[in-house]
PDB file of C-alpha atoms in Angstrom:
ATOM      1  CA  UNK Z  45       0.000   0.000   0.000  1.00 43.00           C
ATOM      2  CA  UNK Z  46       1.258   3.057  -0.813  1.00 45.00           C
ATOM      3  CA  UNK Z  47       2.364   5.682   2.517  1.00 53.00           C
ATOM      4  CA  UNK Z  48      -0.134   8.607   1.559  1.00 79.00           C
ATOM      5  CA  UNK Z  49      -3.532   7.678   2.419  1.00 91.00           C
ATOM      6  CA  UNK Z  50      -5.400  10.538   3.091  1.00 96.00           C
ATOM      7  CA  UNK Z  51      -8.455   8.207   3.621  1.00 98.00           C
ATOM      8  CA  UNK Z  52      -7.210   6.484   6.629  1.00 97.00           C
ATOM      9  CA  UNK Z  53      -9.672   5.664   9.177  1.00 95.00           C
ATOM     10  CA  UNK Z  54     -12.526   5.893   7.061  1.00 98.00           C
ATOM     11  CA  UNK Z  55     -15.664   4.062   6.060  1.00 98.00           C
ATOM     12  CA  UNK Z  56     -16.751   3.902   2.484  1.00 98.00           C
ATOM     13  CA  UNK Z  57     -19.854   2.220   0.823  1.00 98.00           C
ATOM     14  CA  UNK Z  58     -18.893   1.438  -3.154  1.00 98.00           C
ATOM     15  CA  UNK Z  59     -22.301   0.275  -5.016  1.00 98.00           C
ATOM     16  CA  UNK Z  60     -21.889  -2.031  -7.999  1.00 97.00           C
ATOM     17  CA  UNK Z  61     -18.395  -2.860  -6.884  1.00 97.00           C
ATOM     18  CA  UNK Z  62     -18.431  -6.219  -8.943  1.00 95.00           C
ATOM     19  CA  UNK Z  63     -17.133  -5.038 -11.924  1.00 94.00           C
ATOM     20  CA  UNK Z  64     -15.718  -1.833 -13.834  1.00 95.00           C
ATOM     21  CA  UNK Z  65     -16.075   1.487 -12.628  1.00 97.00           C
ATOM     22  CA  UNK Z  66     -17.304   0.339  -8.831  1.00 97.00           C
ATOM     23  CA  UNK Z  67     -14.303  -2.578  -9.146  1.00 97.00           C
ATOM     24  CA  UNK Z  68     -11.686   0.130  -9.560  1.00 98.00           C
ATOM     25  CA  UNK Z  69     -12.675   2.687  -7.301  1.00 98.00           C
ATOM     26  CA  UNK Z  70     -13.156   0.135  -4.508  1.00 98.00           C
ATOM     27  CA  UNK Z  71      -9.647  -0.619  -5.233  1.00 98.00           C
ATOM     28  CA  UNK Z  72      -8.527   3.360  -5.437  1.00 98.00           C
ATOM     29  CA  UNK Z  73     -10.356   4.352  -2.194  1.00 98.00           C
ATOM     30  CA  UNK Z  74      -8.923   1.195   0.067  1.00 98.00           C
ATOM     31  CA  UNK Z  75      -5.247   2.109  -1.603  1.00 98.00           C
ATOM     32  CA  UNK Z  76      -5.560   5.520  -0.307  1.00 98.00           C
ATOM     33  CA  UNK Z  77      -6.754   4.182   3.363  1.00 98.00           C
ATOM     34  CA  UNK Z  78     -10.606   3.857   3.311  1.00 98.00           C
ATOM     35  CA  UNK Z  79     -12.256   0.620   5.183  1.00 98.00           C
ATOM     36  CA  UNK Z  80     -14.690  -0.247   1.862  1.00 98.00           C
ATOM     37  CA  UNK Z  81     -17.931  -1.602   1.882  1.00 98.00           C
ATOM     38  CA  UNK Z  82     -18.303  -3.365  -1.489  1.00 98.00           C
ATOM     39  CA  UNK Z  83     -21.716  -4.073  -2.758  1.00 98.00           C
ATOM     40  CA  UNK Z  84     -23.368  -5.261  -5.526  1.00 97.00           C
ATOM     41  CA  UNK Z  85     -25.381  -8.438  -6.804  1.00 95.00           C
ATOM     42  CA  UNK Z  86     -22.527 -11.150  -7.338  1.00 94.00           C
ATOM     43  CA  UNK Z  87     -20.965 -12.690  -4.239  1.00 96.00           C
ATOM     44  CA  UNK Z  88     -18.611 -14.463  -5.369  1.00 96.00           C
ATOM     45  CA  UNK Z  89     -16.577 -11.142  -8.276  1.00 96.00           C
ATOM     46  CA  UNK Z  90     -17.222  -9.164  -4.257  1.00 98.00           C
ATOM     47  CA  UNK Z  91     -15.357 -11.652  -2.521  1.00 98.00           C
ATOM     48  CA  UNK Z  92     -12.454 -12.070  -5.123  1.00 98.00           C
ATOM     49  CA  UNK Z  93     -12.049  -7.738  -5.261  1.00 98.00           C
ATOM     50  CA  UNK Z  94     -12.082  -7.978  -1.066  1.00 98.00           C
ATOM     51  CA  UNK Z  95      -9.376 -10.922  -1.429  1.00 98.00           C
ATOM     52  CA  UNK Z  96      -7.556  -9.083  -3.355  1.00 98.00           C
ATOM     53  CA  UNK Z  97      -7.587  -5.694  -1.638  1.00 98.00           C
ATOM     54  CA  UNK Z  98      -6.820  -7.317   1.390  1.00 98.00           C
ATOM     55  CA  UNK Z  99      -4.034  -8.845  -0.056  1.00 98.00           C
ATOM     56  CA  UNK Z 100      -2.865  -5.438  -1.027  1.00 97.00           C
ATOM     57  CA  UNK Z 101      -2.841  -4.702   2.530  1.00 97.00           C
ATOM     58  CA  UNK Z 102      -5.991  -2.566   2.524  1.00 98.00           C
ATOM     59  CA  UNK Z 103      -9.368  -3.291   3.899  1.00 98.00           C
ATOM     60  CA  UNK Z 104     -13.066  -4.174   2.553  1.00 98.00           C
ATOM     61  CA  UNK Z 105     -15.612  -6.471   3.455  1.00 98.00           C
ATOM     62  CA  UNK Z 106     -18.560  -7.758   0.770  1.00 98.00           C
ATOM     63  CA  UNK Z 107     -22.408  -7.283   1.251  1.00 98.00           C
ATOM     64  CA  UNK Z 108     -24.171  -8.853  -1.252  1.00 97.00           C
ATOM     65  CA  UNK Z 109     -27.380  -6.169  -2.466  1.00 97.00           C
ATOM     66  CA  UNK Z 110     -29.820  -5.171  -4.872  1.00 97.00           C
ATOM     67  CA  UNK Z 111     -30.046  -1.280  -5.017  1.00 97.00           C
ATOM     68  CA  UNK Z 112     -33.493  -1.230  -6.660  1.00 97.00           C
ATOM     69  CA  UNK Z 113     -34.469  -3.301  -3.123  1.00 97.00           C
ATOM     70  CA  UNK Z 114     -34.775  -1.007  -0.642  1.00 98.00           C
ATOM     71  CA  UNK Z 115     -34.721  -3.825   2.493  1.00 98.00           C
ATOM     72  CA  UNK Z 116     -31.208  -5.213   0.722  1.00 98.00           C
ATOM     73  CA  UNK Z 117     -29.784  -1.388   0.860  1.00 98.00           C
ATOM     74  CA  UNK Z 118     -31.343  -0.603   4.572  1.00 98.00           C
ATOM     75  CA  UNK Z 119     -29.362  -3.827   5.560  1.00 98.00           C
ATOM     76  CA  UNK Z 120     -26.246  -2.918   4.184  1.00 98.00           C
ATOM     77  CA  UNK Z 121     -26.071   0.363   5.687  1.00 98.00           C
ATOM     78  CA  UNK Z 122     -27.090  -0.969   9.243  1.00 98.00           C
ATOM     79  CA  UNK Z 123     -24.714  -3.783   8.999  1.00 98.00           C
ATOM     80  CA  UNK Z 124     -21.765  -1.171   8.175  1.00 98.00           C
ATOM     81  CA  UNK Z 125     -22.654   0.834  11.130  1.00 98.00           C
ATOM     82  CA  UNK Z 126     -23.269  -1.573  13.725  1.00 98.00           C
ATOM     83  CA  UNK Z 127     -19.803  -3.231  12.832  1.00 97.00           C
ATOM     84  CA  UNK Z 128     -17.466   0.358  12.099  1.00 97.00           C
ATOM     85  CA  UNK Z 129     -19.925   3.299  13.775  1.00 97.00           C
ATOM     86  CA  UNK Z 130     -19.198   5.271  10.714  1.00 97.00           C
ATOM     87  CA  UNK Z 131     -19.501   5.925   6.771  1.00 98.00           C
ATOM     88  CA  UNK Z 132     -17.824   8.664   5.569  1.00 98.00           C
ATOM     89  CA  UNK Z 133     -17.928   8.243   1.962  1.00 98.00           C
ATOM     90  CA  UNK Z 134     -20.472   6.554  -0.396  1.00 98.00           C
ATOM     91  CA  UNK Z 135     -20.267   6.109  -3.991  1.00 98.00           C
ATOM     92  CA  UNK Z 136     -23.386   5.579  -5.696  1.00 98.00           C
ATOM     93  CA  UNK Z 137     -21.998   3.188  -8.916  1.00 97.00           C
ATOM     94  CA  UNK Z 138     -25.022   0.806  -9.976  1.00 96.00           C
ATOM     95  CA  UNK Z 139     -25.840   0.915 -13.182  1.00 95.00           C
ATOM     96  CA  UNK Z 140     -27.782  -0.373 -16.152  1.00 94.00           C
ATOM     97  CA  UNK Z 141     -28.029   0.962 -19.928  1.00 94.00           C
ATOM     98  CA  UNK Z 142     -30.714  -0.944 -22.081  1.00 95.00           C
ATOM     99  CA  UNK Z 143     -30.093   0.764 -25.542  1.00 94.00           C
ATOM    100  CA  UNK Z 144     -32.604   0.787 -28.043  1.00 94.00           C
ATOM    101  CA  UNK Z 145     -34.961   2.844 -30.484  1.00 96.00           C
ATOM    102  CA  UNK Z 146     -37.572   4.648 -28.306  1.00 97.00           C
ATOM    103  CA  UNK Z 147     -39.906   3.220 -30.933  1.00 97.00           C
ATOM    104  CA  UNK Z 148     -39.210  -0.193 -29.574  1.00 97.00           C
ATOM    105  CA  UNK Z 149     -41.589   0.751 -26.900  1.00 98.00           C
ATOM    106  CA  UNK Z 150     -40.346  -1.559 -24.312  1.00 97.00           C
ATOM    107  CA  UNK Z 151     -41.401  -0.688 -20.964  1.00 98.00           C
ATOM    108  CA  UNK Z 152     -39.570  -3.768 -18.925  1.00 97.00           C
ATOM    109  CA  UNK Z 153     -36.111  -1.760 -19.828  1.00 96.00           C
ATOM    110  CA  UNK Z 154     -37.157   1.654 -19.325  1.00 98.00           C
ATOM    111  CA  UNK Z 155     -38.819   0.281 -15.911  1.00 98.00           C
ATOM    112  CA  UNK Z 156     -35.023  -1.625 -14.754  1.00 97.00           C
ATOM    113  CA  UNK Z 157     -32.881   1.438 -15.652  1.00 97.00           C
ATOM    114  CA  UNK Z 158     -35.723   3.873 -13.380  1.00 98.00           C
ATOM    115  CA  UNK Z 159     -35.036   1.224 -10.648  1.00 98.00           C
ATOM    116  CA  UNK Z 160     -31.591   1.073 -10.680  1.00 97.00           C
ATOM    117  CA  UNK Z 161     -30.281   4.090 -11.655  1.00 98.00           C
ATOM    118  CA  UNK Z 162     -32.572   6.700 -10.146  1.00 98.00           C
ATOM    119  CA  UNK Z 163     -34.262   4.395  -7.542  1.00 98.00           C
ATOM    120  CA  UNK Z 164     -31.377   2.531  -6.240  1.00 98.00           C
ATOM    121  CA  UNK Z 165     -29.275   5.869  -5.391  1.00 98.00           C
ATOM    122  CA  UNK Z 166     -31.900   7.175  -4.003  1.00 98.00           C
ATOM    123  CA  UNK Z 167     -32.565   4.239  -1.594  1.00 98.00           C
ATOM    124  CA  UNK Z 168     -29.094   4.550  -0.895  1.00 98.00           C
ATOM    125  CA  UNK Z 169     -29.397   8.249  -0.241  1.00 98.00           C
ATOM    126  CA  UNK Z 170     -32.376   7.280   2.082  1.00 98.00           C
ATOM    127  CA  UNK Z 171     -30.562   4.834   4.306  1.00 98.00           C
ATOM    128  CA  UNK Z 172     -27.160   6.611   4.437  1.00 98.00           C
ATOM    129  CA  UNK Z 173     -28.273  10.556   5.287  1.00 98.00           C
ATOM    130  CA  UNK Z 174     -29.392  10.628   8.475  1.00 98.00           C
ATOM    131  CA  UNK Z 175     -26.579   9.005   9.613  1.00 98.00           C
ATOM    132  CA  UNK Z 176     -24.561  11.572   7.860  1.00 98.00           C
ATOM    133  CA  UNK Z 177     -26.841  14.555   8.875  1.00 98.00           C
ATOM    134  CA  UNK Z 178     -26.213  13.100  12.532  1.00 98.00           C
ATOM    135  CA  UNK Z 179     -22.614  13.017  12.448  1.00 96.00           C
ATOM    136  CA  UNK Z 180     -22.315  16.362  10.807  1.00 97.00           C
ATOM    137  CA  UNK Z 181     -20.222  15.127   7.457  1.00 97.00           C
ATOM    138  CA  UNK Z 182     -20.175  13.027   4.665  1.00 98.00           C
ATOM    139  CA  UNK Z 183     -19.562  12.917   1.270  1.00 98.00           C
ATOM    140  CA  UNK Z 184     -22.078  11.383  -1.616  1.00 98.00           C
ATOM    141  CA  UNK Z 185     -20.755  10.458  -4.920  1.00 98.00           C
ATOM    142  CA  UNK Z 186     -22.719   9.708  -7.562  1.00 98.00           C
ATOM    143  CA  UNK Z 187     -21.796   8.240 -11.172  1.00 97.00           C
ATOM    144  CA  UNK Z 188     -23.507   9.588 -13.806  1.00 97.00           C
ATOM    145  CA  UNK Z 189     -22.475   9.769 -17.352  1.00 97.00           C
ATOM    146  CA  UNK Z 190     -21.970  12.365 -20.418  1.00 96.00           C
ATOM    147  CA  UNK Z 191     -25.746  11.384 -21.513  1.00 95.00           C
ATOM    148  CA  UNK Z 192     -26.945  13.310 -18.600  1.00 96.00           C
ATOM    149  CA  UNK Z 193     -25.516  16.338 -20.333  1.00 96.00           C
ATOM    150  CA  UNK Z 194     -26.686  15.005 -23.994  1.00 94.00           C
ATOM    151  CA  UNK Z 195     -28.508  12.104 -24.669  1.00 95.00           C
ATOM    152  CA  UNK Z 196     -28.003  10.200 -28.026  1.00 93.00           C
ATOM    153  CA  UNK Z 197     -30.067   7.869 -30.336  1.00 94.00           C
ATOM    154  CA  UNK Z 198     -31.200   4.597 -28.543  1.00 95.00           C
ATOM    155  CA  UNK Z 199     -30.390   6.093 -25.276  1.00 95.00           C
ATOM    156  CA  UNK Z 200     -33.037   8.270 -23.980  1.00 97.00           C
ATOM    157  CA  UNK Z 201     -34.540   7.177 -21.470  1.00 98.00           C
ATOM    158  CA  UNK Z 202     -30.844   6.045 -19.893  1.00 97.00           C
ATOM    159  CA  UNK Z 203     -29.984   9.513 -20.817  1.00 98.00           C
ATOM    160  CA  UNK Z 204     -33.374  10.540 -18.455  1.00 98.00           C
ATOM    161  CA  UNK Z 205     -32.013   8.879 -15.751  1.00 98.00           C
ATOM    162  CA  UNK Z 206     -27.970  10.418 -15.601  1.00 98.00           C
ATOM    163  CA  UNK Z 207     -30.017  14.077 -16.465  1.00 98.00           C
ATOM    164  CA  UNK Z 208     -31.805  12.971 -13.058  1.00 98.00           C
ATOM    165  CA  UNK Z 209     -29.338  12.449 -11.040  1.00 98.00           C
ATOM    166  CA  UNK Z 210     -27.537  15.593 -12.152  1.00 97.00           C
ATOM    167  CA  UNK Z 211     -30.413  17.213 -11.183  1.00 98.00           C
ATOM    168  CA  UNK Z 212     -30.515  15.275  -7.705  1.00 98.00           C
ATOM    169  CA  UNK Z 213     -27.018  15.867  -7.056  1.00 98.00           C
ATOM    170  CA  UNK Z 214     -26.921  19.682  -7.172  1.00 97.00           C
ATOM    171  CA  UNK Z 215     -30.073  19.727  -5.240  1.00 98.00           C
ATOM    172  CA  UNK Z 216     -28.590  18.026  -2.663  1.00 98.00           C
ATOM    173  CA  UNK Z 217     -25.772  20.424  -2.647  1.00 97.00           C
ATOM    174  CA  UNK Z 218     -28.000  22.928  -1.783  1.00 98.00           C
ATOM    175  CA  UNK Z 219     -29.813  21.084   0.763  1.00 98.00           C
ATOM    176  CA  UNK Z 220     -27.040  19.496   2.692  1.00 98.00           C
ATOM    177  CA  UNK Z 221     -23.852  21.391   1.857  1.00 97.00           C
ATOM    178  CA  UNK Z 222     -23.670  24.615   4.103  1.00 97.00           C
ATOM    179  CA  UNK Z 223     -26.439  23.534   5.991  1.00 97.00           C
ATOM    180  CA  UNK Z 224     -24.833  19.864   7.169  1.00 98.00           C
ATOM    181  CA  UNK Z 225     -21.363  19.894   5.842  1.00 98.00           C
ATOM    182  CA  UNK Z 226     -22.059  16.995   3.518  1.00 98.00           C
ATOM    183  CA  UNK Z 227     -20.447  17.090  -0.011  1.00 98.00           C
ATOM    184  CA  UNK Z 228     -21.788  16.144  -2.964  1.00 98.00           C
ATOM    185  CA  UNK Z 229     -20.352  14.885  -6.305  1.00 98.00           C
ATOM    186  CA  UNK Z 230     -21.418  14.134  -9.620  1.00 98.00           C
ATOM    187  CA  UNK Z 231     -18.795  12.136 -11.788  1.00 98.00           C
ATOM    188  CA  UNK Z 232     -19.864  12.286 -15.308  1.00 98.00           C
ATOM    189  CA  UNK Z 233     -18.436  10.108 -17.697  1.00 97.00           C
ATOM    190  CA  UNK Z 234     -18.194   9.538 -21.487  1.00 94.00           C
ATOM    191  CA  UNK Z 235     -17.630   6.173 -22.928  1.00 91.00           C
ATOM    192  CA  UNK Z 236     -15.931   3.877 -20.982  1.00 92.00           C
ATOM    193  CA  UNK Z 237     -14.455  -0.120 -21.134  1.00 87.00           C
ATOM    194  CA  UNK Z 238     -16.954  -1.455 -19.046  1.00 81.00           C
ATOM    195  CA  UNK Z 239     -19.689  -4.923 -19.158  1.00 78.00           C
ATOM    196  CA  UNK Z 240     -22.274  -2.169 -19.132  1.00 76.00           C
ATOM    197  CA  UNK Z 241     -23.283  -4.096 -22.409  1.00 74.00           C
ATOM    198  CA  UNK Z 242     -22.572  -6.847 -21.841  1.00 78.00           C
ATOM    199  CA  UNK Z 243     -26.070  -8.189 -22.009  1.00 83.00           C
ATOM    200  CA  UNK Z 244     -26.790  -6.776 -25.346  1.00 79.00           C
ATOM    201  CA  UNK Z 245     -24.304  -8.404 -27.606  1.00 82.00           C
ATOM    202  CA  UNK Z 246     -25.651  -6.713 -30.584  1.00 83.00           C
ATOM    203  CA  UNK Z 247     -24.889  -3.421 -29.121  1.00 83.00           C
ATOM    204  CA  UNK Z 248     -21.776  -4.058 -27.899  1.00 80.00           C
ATOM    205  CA  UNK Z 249     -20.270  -5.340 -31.164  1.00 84.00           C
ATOM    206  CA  UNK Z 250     -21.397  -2.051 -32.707  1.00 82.00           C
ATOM    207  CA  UNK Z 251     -19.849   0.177 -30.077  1.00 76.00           C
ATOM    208  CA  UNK Z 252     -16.706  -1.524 -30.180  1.00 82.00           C
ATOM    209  CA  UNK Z 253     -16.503  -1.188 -34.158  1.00 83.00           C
ATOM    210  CA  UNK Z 254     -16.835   2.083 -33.412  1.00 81.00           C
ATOM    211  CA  UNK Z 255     -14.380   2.539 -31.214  1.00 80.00           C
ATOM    212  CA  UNK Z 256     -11.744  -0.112 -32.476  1.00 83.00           C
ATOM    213  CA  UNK Z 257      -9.240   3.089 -33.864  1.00 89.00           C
ATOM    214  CA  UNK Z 258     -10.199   4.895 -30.864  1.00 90.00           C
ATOM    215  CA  UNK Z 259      -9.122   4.948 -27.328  1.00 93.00           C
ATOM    216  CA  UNK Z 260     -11.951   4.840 -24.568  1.00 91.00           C
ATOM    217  CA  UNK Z 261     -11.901   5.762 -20.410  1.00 93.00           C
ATOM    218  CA  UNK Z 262     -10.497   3.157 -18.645  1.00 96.00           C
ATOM    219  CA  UNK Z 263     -12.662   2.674 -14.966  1.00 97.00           C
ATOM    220  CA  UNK Z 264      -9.375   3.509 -13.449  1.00 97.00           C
ATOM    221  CA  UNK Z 265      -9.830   7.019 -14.857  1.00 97.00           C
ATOM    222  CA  UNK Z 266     -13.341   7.374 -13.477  1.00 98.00           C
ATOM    223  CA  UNK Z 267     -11.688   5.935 -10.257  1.00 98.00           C
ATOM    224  CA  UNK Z 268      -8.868   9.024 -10.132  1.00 98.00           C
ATOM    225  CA  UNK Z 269     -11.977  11.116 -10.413  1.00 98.00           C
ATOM    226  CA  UNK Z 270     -13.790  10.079  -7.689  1.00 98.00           C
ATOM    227  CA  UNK Z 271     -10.362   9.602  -5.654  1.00 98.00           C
ATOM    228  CA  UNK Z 272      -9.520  13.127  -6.489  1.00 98.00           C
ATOM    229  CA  UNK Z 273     -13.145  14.712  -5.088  1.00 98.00           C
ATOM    230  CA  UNK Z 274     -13.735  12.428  -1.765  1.00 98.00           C
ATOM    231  CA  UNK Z 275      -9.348  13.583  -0.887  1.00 98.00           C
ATOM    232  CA  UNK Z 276     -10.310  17.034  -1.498  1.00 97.00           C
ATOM    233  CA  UNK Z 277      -9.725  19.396   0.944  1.00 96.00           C
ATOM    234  CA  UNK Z 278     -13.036  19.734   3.685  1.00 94.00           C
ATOM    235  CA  UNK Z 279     -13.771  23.349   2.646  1.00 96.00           C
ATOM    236  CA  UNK Z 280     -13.853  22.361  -1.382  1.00 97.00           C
ATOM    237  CA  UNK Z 281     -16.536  20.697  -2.702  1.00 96.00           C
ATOM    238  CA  UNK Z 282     -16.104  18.742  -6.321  1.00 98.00           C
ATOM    239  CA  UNK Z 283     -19.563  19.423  -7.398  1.00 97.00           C
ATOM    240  CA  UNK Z 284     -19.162  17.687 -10.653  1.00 97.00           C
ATOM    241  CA  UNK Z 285     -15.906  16.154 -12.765  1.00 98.00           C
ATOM    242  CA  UNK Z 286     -16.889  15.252 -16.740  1.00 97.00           C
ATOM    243  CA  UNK Z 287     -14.281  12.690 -17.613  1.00 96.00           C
ATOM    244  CA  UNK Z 288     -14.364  12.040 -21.709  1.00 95.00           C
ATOM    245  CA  UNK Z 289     -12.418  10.169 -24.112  1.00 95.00           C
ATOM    246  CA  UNK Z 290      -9.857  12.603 -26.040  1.00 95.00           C
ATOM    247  CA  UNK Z 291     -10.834  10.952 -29.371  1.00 90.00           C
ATOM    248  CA  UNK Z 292     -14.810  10.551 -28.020  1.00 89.00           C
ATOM    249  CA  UNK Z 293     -16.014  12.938 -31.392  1.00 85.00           C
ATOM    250  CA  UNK Z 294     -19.727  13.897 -29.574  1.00 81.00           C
TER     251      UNK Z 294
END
């Protein structure tokens, strides 16, 4: 482990921590000191990523929870406090894009990414501020994504989603920044190599035509993102970081 960790001694919650972005910043945030609480779906990728943090010399443990549940979430957040007393950090990373024509009409996938992505932060939002309203500090991360600045064909309703949470995140600024000395962060980025498609083969064999002469984010990147707001100084507050490809052309 490296000697600066400017996150020693405290408790972080990473949300879909089995793979990609939530795998690497789980990894960033116990490498600069942080106790993380990794949490996602798939026991078994949680346990490998706490195996090999530990064996890095940091510390995590693995909860195993649907965000779009609210009783999974209210468990992981009770479990992390009865065992550490604290959470300083959480990163809101769970995610799902269903790409498509809006003309496909199909409901079940615009229903999943409203559950996840808008639903499942804000269940974690529910269960995690009052305990950071109590203690006087926090700071909440969310992952968005460039389509909550501009959404793009097949992606609208995902788009809907990251716009919301832009909007949620600055409101919350406003509502528990001064007030409660809880920051809040929107990480925003463009395309990166992730299994966020990895369901919809089609897709995915089209994006990465796309992109085969073209270099994409890594999650590491989005990771040094989020490292770089939660090791901020108190008194400066990373309201939002867009992170995009140098040869992304939209």
């Amino acid at each position: 482990m490296p000697e600066a960790q400017p996150l020693i001694g405290k408790v972080a919650i990473v949300t879909g921590a089995s793979a990609g972005i939530g795998q690497a910043t789980s990894r960033s945030l116990a490498a600069a000191g942080a106790h993380v609480v990794v949490t996602a779906r798939r026991l078994d990728r949680l346990e490998d990523l706490v195996s090999e943090i530990r064996a890095r010399g940091g510390s995590a443990v693995a909860r195993t929870a649907n965000a779009a549940d609210l009783g999974d979430v209210r468990a992981v957040v009770e479990d992390t406090l009865a065992q550490d007393g604290r959470i300083e950090i959480l990163v809101n990373n769970a995610g799902v894009m269903k790409v498509a024509p809006i003309t496909d009409n199909d409901v079940d996938d615009w229903t999943t990414m409203v559950d996840v992505n808008i639903k499942g932060v804000l269940h974690f939002l529910s269960a995690v501020m009052p305990h950071m309203v109590e203690q006087g500090s926090g700071h909440i991360v969310s992952v968005g994504s460039l389509a909550g600045r501009r959404p793009f064909p097949g992606g609208s309703v995902y788009a809907a989603t990251k716009f919301a949470i832009r909007a949620l995140s600055w409101g919350l600024h406003l509502e528990l920044g001064a007030a409660h000395d809880i920051r809040i962060t929107d990480i925003q980025p463009g395309y990166v190599a992730t299994e966020l498609l990895a369901d919809q083969p089609d897709t995915l064999a089209a994006w990465s035509e796309a992109w085969s002469d073209r270099r994409t984010l890594q999650p590491e990147d989005v990771a040094r993102a989020v490292e770089f707001a939660v090791t901020s100084p108190d008194h400066v507050s990373v309201s939002e970081v867009l992170i995009r490809p140098t040869d992304q052309p939209t």
